[in-house]
């Protein structure tokens, strides 16, 4: 049998198998059982009918790309304009297909353009994770704050164009917010990011840790989970958080070099519900440690008095 005959036979087999006679409800039910990746890479490309089925709102209550990012080593391509456009295009498709039913978005490297659309079209949004979005600004976050009052979970880690002003707006307009993640990249030892993350972005690390702490303390009294890894807040900012966020149960201060063990102990005593606190312990590889050049690390060793600090 020739290759052409084989292809015709295969096509006839598919046609006669009954797949072409599936109702929209039946096909949607099947599509709901396969992974997001399989829908995008396979099902949507079968035919127009399947593409239409893939747009069913019931398939778009959650848009989660974190498994893709977590399973792949970080790439310089992720920080390119081309990749950002692809993520924006995917997010727009999901938002438009959801017809307002979207409740959870977990993406990276999107821009203001797609996030503003999501905020405007998805009033039921409860979970928003947009880590490493170099072109998401206060403009988009203002839209999220004003249009997504049901927000419970917000992760804006490594988004350096978002300021404390957005935190104030989110706190005022999203009274149900329980989890906030505002982590920064490791600016103490950025070697893991060099060559991947653009240097100008690494150098744009937010410096106003206390301003952000004040915004959180003033507008988010209901917070239960707060992550501020590598934030540049001081004892003053931490004290404000302890006074304003009395419901905190989890506090991550890993890498916060401006805090001492005493600062954290004094603050923790005011947080009666606190169950877990991660302190800013440091490990400096022997290869990069030189007494003459990095003598300030001795000061950190004395301040933290931690067993995991090894030279």
Short mmCIF file of C-alpha atoms in Angstrom, two decimals:
data_model
loop_
_atom_site.label_atom_id
_atom_site.label_comp_id
_atom_site.label_asym_id
_atom_site.label_seq_id
_atom_site.Cartn_x
_atom_site.Cartn_y
_atom_site.Cartn_z
CA UNK A 1 0.00 0.00 0.00
CA UNK A 2 1.35 3.43 -0.97
CA UNK A 3 1.88 6.22 1.60
CA UNK A 4 -0.97 8.16 -0.02
CA UNK A 5 -3.33 5.21 0.30
CA UNK A 6 -2.26 4.77 3.91
CA UNK A 7 -3.08 8.41 4.74
CA UNK A 8 -6.51 8.12 3.06
CA UNK A 9 -7.23 4.95 4.97
CA UNK A 10 -6.20 6.66 8.25
CA UNK A 11 -8.43 9.65 7.52
CA UNK A 12 -11.38 7.37 6.73
CA UNK A 13 -10.77 5.53 9.97
CA UNK A 14 -10.93 8.74 11.98
CA UNK A 15 -14.05 9.87 10.13
CA UNK A 16 -15.79 6.56 10.75
CA UNK A 17 -14.74 6.37 14.38
CA UNK A 18 -17.47 8.76 15.47
CA UNK A 19 -15.24 11.63 16.58
CA UNK A 20 -16.70 13.86 13.88
CA UNK A 21 -20.20 13.24 15.26
CA UNK A 22 -19.45 14.27 18.85
CA UNK A 23 -21.70 16.95 20.26
CA UNK A 24 -20.20 20.15 21.67
CA UNK A 25 -21.08 19.05 25.22
CA UNK A 26 -19.46 15.64 24.75
CA UNK A 27 -16.30 17.06 23.19
CA UNK A 28 -15.98 19.73 25.86
CA UNK A 29 -16.21 17.04 28.52
CA UNK A 30 -13.38 15.13 26.86
CA UNK A 31 -11.24 18.25 26.48
CA UNK A 32 -11.66 19.03 30.18
CA UNK A 33 -9.87 15.76 30.97
CA UNK A 34 -6.67 16.48 29.07
CA UNK A 35 -3.86 18.81 30.06
CA UNK A 36 -3.66 22.47 29.09
CA UNK A 37 -0.59 21.71 26.99
CA UNK A 38 -2.36 18.95 25.07
CA UNK A 39 -5.29 21.26 24.34
CA UNK A 40 -3.02 23.99 23.00
CA UNK A 41 -0.58 21.81 21.07
CA UNK A 42 -3.00 19.21 19.70
CA UNK A 43 -6.75 19.55 20.20
CA UNK A 44 -6.99 23.17 19.06
CA UNK A 45 -5.27 22.27 15.77
CA UNK A 46 -7.53 19.37 14.75
CA UNK A 47 -10.29 21.37 13.04
CA UNK A 48 -12.48 24.45 13.44
CA UNK A 49 -15.10 22.54 15.40
CA UNK A 50 -12.51 21.41 17.94
CA UNK A 51 -11.06 24.91 18.10
CA UNK A 52 -14.50 26.25 18.94
CA UNK A 53 -14.91 23.57 21.59
CA UNK A 54 -11.58 24.61 23.11
CA UNK A 55 -13.05 28.09 23.60
CA UNK A 56 -15.82 26.84 25.88
CA UNK A 57 -15.88 29.03 29.05
CA UNK A 58 -15.98 25.96 31.30
CA UNK A 59 -12.43 25.11 30.16
CA UNK A 60 -11.10 28.52 31.16
CA UNK A 61 -11.85 29.05 34.82
CA UNK A 62 -8.13 28.48 35.58
CA UNK A 63 -5.10 29.47 33.50
CA UNK A 64 -1.94 28.04 35.06
CA UNK A 65 1.41 28.07 33.24
CA UNK A 66 3.48 27.51 36.39
CA UNK A 67 4.01 23.77 35.70
CA UNK A 68 5.65 24.73 32.39
CA UNK A 69 7.97 27.29 33.98
CA UNK A 70 8.79 25.10 36.97
CA UNK A 71 9.71 22.12 34.80
CA UNK A 72 12.07 24.08 32.54
CA UNK A 73 15.39 25.80 33.35
CA UNK A 74 15.11 29.58 33.16
CA UNK A 75 16.01 30.86 29.71
CA UNK A 76 17.12 34.19 28.28
CA UNK A 77 14.30 33.74 25.77
CA UNK A 78 11.76 34.21 28.55
CA UNK A 79 12.93 37.80 28.93
CA UNK A 80 12.62 38.63 25.24
CA UNK A 81 9.86 40.78 23.68
CA UNK A 82 8.89 37.86 21.42
CA UNK A 83 8.22 35.56 24.37
CA UNK A 84 6.25 38.27 26.16
CA UNK A 85 4.05 38.67 23.09
CA UNK A 86 3.36 34.91 23.05
CA UNK A 87 2.35 34.94 26.73
CA UNK A 88 0.17 38.00 26.14
CA UNK A 89 -1.51 36.29 23.20
CA UNK A 90 -2.25 33.17 25.25
CA UNK A 91 -3.62 35.18 28.17
CA UNK A 92 -5.85 37.24 25.88
CA UNK A 93 -7.24 34.07 24.28
CA UNK A 94 -8.07 32.57 27.67
CA UNK A 95 -9.60 35.78 29.00
CA UNK A 96 -11.80 36.25 25.93
CA UNK A 97 -12.85 32.58 25.95
CA UNK A 98 -13.67 32.59 29.65
CA UNK A 99 -16.55 35.09 29.29
CA UNK A 100 -15.79 36.36 32.80
CA UNK A 101 -15.55 32.94 34.48
CA UNK A 102 -11.76 33.04 35.01
CA UNK A 103 -10.90 32.81 38.73
CA UNK A 104 -7.20 31.94 38.66
CA UNK A 105 -4.27 33.25 36.58
CA UNK A 106 -0.71 32.00 37.05
CA UNK A 107 1.65 33.27 34.35
CA UNK A 108 5.04 34.90 33.98
CA UNK A 109 6.42 37.47 31.56
CA UNK A 110 3.13 39.06 30.55
CA UNK A 111 2.70 42.81 30.06
CA UNK A 112 0.30 45.57 31.08
CA UNK A 113 -1.66 45.08 27.85
CA UNK A 114 -2.90 41.55 28.56
CA UNK A 115 -3.20 42.04 32.32
CA UNK A 116 -5.43 45.10 31.92
CA UNK A 117 -7.72 43.06 29.65
CA UNK A 118 -7.81 40.30 32.26
CA UNK A 119 -8.72 42.76 35.00
CA UNK A 120 -11.48 44.32 32.91
CA UNK A 121 -13.03 41.00 31.83
CA UNK A 122 -12.55 38.83 34.93
CA UNK A 123 -14.32 40.30 37.97
CA UNK A 124 -14.36 36.88 39.68
CA UNK A 125 -10.56 36.64 39.76
CA UNK A 126 -9.35 35.29 43.11
CA UNK A 127 -5.78 34.15 42.39
CA UNK A 128 -3.25 36.25 40.46
CA UNK A 129 0.38 35.17 40.11
CA UNK A 130 2.48 37.21 37.67
CA UNK A 131 6.08 36.58 38.70
CA UNK A 132 8.91 38.04 36.61
CA UNK A 133 6.75 40.40 34.55
CA UNK A 134 9.19 43.14 33.62
CA UNK A 135 6.57 45.22 31.82
CA UNK A 136 3.71 45.08 34.31
CA UNK A 137 3.37 48.47 35.98
CA UNK A 138 1.19 50.35 38.45
CA UNK A 139 -1.20 51.10 35.58
CA UNK A 140 -2.25 47.46 35.20
CA UNK A 141 -2.24 46.87 38.96
CA UNK A 142 -4.58 49.84 39.36
CA UNK A 143 -7.02 48.09 37.05
CA UNK A 144 -6.68 44.85 39.01
CA UNK A 145 -7.32 46.69 42.27
CA UNK A 146 -10.45 48.47 41.02
CA UNK A 147 -12.00 45.58 39.08
CA UNK A 148 -11.04 42.40 40.97
CA UNK A 149 -12.30 42.87 44.55
CA UNK A 150 -12.50 39.11 45.19
CA UNK A 151 -8.70 38.70 45.07
CA UNK A 152 -7.42 36.35 47.79
CA UNK A 153 -3.92 35.51 46.52
CA UNK A 154 -1.43 37.87 44.85
CA UNK A 155 2.13 37.07 43.75
CA UNK A 156 4.03 39.99 42.23
CA UNK A 157 7.51 38.65 42.91
CA UNK A 158 10.33 39.97 40.67
CA UNK A 159 8.02 42.61 39.13
CA UNK A 160 10.22 45.66 39.51
CA UNK A 161 7.93 48.19 37.80
CA UNK A 162 5.25 47.73 40.47
CA UNK A 163 5.57 50.20 43.36
CA UNK A 164 4.18 50.60 46.86
CA UNK A 165 1.32 52.65 45.36
CA UNK A 166 -0.14 49.49 43.85
CA UNK A 167 0.06 47.74 47.21
CA UNK A 168 -2.01 50.50 48.77
CA UNK A 169 -4.68 50.23 46.06
CA UNK A 170 -4.83 46.45 46.26
CA UNK A 171 -5.16 46.57 50.03
CA UNK A 172 -7.95 49.15 49.95
CA UNK A 173 -9.99 47.46 47.22
CA UNK A 174 -9.41 43.75 47.89
CA UNK A 175 -10.54 43.14 51.48
CA UNK A 176 -10.32 39.35 51.10
CA UNK A 177 -6.59 39.27 50.30
CA UNK A 178 -4.91 36.70 52.54
CA UNK A 179 -1.67 35.88 50.71
CA UNK A 180 0.86 38.36 49.34
CA UNK A 181 4.19 37.39 47.78
CA UNK A 182 6.50 40.29 47.01
CA UNK A 183 9.90 38.60 46.68
CA UNK A 184 12.91 40.15 44.96
CA UNK A 185 15.80 38.47 43.18
CA UNK A 186 18.92 37.70 45.18
CA UNK A 187 20.75 41.02 44.92
CA UNK A 188 23.36 39.92 47.47
CA UNK A 189 24.67 37.25 45.10
CA UNK A 190 23.07 37.73 41.66
CA UNK A 191 25.32 35.17 39.96
CA UNK A 192 22.39 32.79 39.38
CA UNK A 193 20.61 35.46 37.33
CA UNK A 194 23.56 36.95 35.39
CA UNK A 195 23.49 35.97 31.74
CA UNK A 196 19.78 35.17 31.89
CA UNK A 197 18.02 38.20 33.31
CA UNK A 198 18.90 41.49 31.55
CA UNK A 199 21.50 43.44 33.56
CA UNK A 200 19.44 46.63 33.48
CA UNK A 201 16.55 44.77 35.07
CA UNK A 202 18.75 43.30 37.80
CA UNK A 203 20.01 46.80 38.55
CA UNK A 204 16.43 48.10 38.82
CA UNK A 205 15.79 46.18 42.05
CA UNK A 206 13.35 48.22 44.21
CA UNK A 207 15.10 50.13 46.98
CA UNK A 208 12.07 51.36 48.93
CA UNK A 209 11.50 48.38 51.21
CA UNK A 210 10.13 50.47 54.05
CA UNK A 211 7.66 52.25 51.76
CA UNK A 212 6.30 48.91 50.64
CA UNK A 213 6.20 47.68 54.23
CA UNK A 214 4.25 50.78 55.27
CA UNK A 215 1.77 50.25 52.41
CA UNK A 216 1.24 46.63 53.42
CA UNK A 217 0.85 47.48 57.10
CA UNK A 218 -1.60 50.29 56.46
CA UNK A 219 -3.87 48.67 53.88
CA UNK A 220 -3.66 44.87 54.40
CA UNK A 221 -4.59 44.10 58.03
CA UNK A 222 -6.20 40.81 56.98
CA UNK A 223 -3.01 39.21 55.59
CA UNK A 224 -2.18 35.73 56.85
CA UNK A 225 0.77 34.85 54.58
CA UNK A 226 3.48 37.36 53.60
CA UNK A 227 6.70 36.75 51.64
CA UNK A 228 9.32 39.49 51.32
CA UNK A 229 12.45 37.58 50.32
CA UNK A 230 15.44 39.86 49.70
CA UNK A 231 13.40 42.97 50.45
CA UNK A 232 15.42 45.99 51.58
CA UNK A 233 13.08 46.87 54.44
CA UNK A 234 14.61 47.85 57.77
CA UNK A 235 13.60 47.28 61.38
CA UNK A 236 11.27 50.27 61.05
CA UNK A 237 9.37 48.69 58.16
CA UNK A 238 9.16 45.34 59.92
CA UNK A 239 7.79 47.01 63.04
CA UNK A 240 5.05 48.64 60.96
CA UNK A 241 4.06 45.26 59.53
CA UNK A 242 3.90 43.71 63.00
CA UNK A 243 1.59 46.51 64.13
CA UNK A 244 -0.65 46.55 61.07
CA UNK A 245 -0.87 42.86 60.11
CA UNK A 246 -1.85 41.16 63.35
CA UNK A 247 -3.35 38.12 61.60
CA UNK A 248 -0.06 36.96 60.05
CA UNK A 249 0.62 33.25 60.39
CA UNK A 250 3.51 32.95 57.92
CA UNK A 251 6.31 35.47 57.35
CA UNK A 252 9.26 34.91 55.00
CA UNK A 253 12.15 37.34 55.44
CA UNK A 254 14.85 35.25 53.75
CA UNK A 255 17.64 37.42 52.40
CA UNK A 256 16.49 40.64 54.12
CA UNK A 257 20.00 41.89 54.86
CA UNK A 258 18.95 45.03 56.74
CA UNK A 259 17.31 43.05 59.56
CA UNK A 260 18.93 41.54 62.64
CA UNK A 261 17.90 38.56 64.71
CA UNK A 262 16.90 40.96 67.47
CA UNK A 263 14.65 42.91 65.08
CA UNK A 264 12.86 39.74 64.11
CA UNK A 265 12.49 38.44 67.67
CA UNK A 266 11.04 41.77 68.84
CA UNK A 267 8.62 41.84 65.94
CA UNK A 268 7.55 38.22 66.20
CA UNK A 269 6.51 38.68 69.81
CA UNK A 270 3.79 41.09 68.64
CA UNK A 271 2.33 38.64 66.13
CA UNK A 272 0.29 36.29 68.28
CA UNK A 273 -0.92 34.12 65.37
CA UNK A 274 2.53 33.70 63.80
CA UNK A 275 3.37 30.03 63.25
CA UNK A 276 6.28 30.22 60.80
CA UNK A 277 8.96 32.86 60.30
CA UNK A 278 11.86 32.41 57.89
CA UNK A 279 14.87 34.44 58.94
CA UNK A 280 17.44 36.06 56.62
CA UNK A 281 20.23 33.50 57.04
CA UNK A 282 23.11 33.78 54.62
CA UNK A 283 25.52 31.32 53.06
CA UNK A 284 28.57 32.77 51.31
CA UNK A 285 30.49 30.27 49.16
CA UNK A 286 34.14 29.89 50.17
CA UNK A 287 35.22 30.66 46.61
CA UNK A 288 33.84 34.20 46.73
CA UNK A 289 34.74 34.98 50.34
CA UNK A 290 37.76 37.16 50.93
CA UNK A 291 38.29 38.79 54.31
CA UNK A 292 39.73 42.00 52.90
CA UNK A 293 37.01 42.54 50.34
CA UNK A 294 33.99 41.03 52.07
CA UNK A 295 34.71 41.89 55.67
CA UNK A 296 31.13 43.07 56.13
CA UNK A 297 29.97 39.44 56.10
CA UNK A 298 31.59 39.06 59.53
CA UNK A 299 29.11 41.65 60.73
CA UNK A 300 26.24 39.59 59.33
CA UNK A 301 27.61 36.51 61.07
CA UNK A 302 27.62 38.32 64.42
CA UNK A 303 24.16 39.83 63.87
CA UNK A 304 22.38 36.63 62.90
CA UNK A 305 24.36 34.16 65.03
CA UNK A 306 23.02 31.33 62.94
CA UNK A 307 24.28 27.77 62.71
CA UNK A 308 23.61 27.59 58.97
CA UNK A 309 25.97 30.46 58.26
CA UNK A 310 29.06 28.69 56.93
CA UNK A 311 32.22 30.10 55.42
#
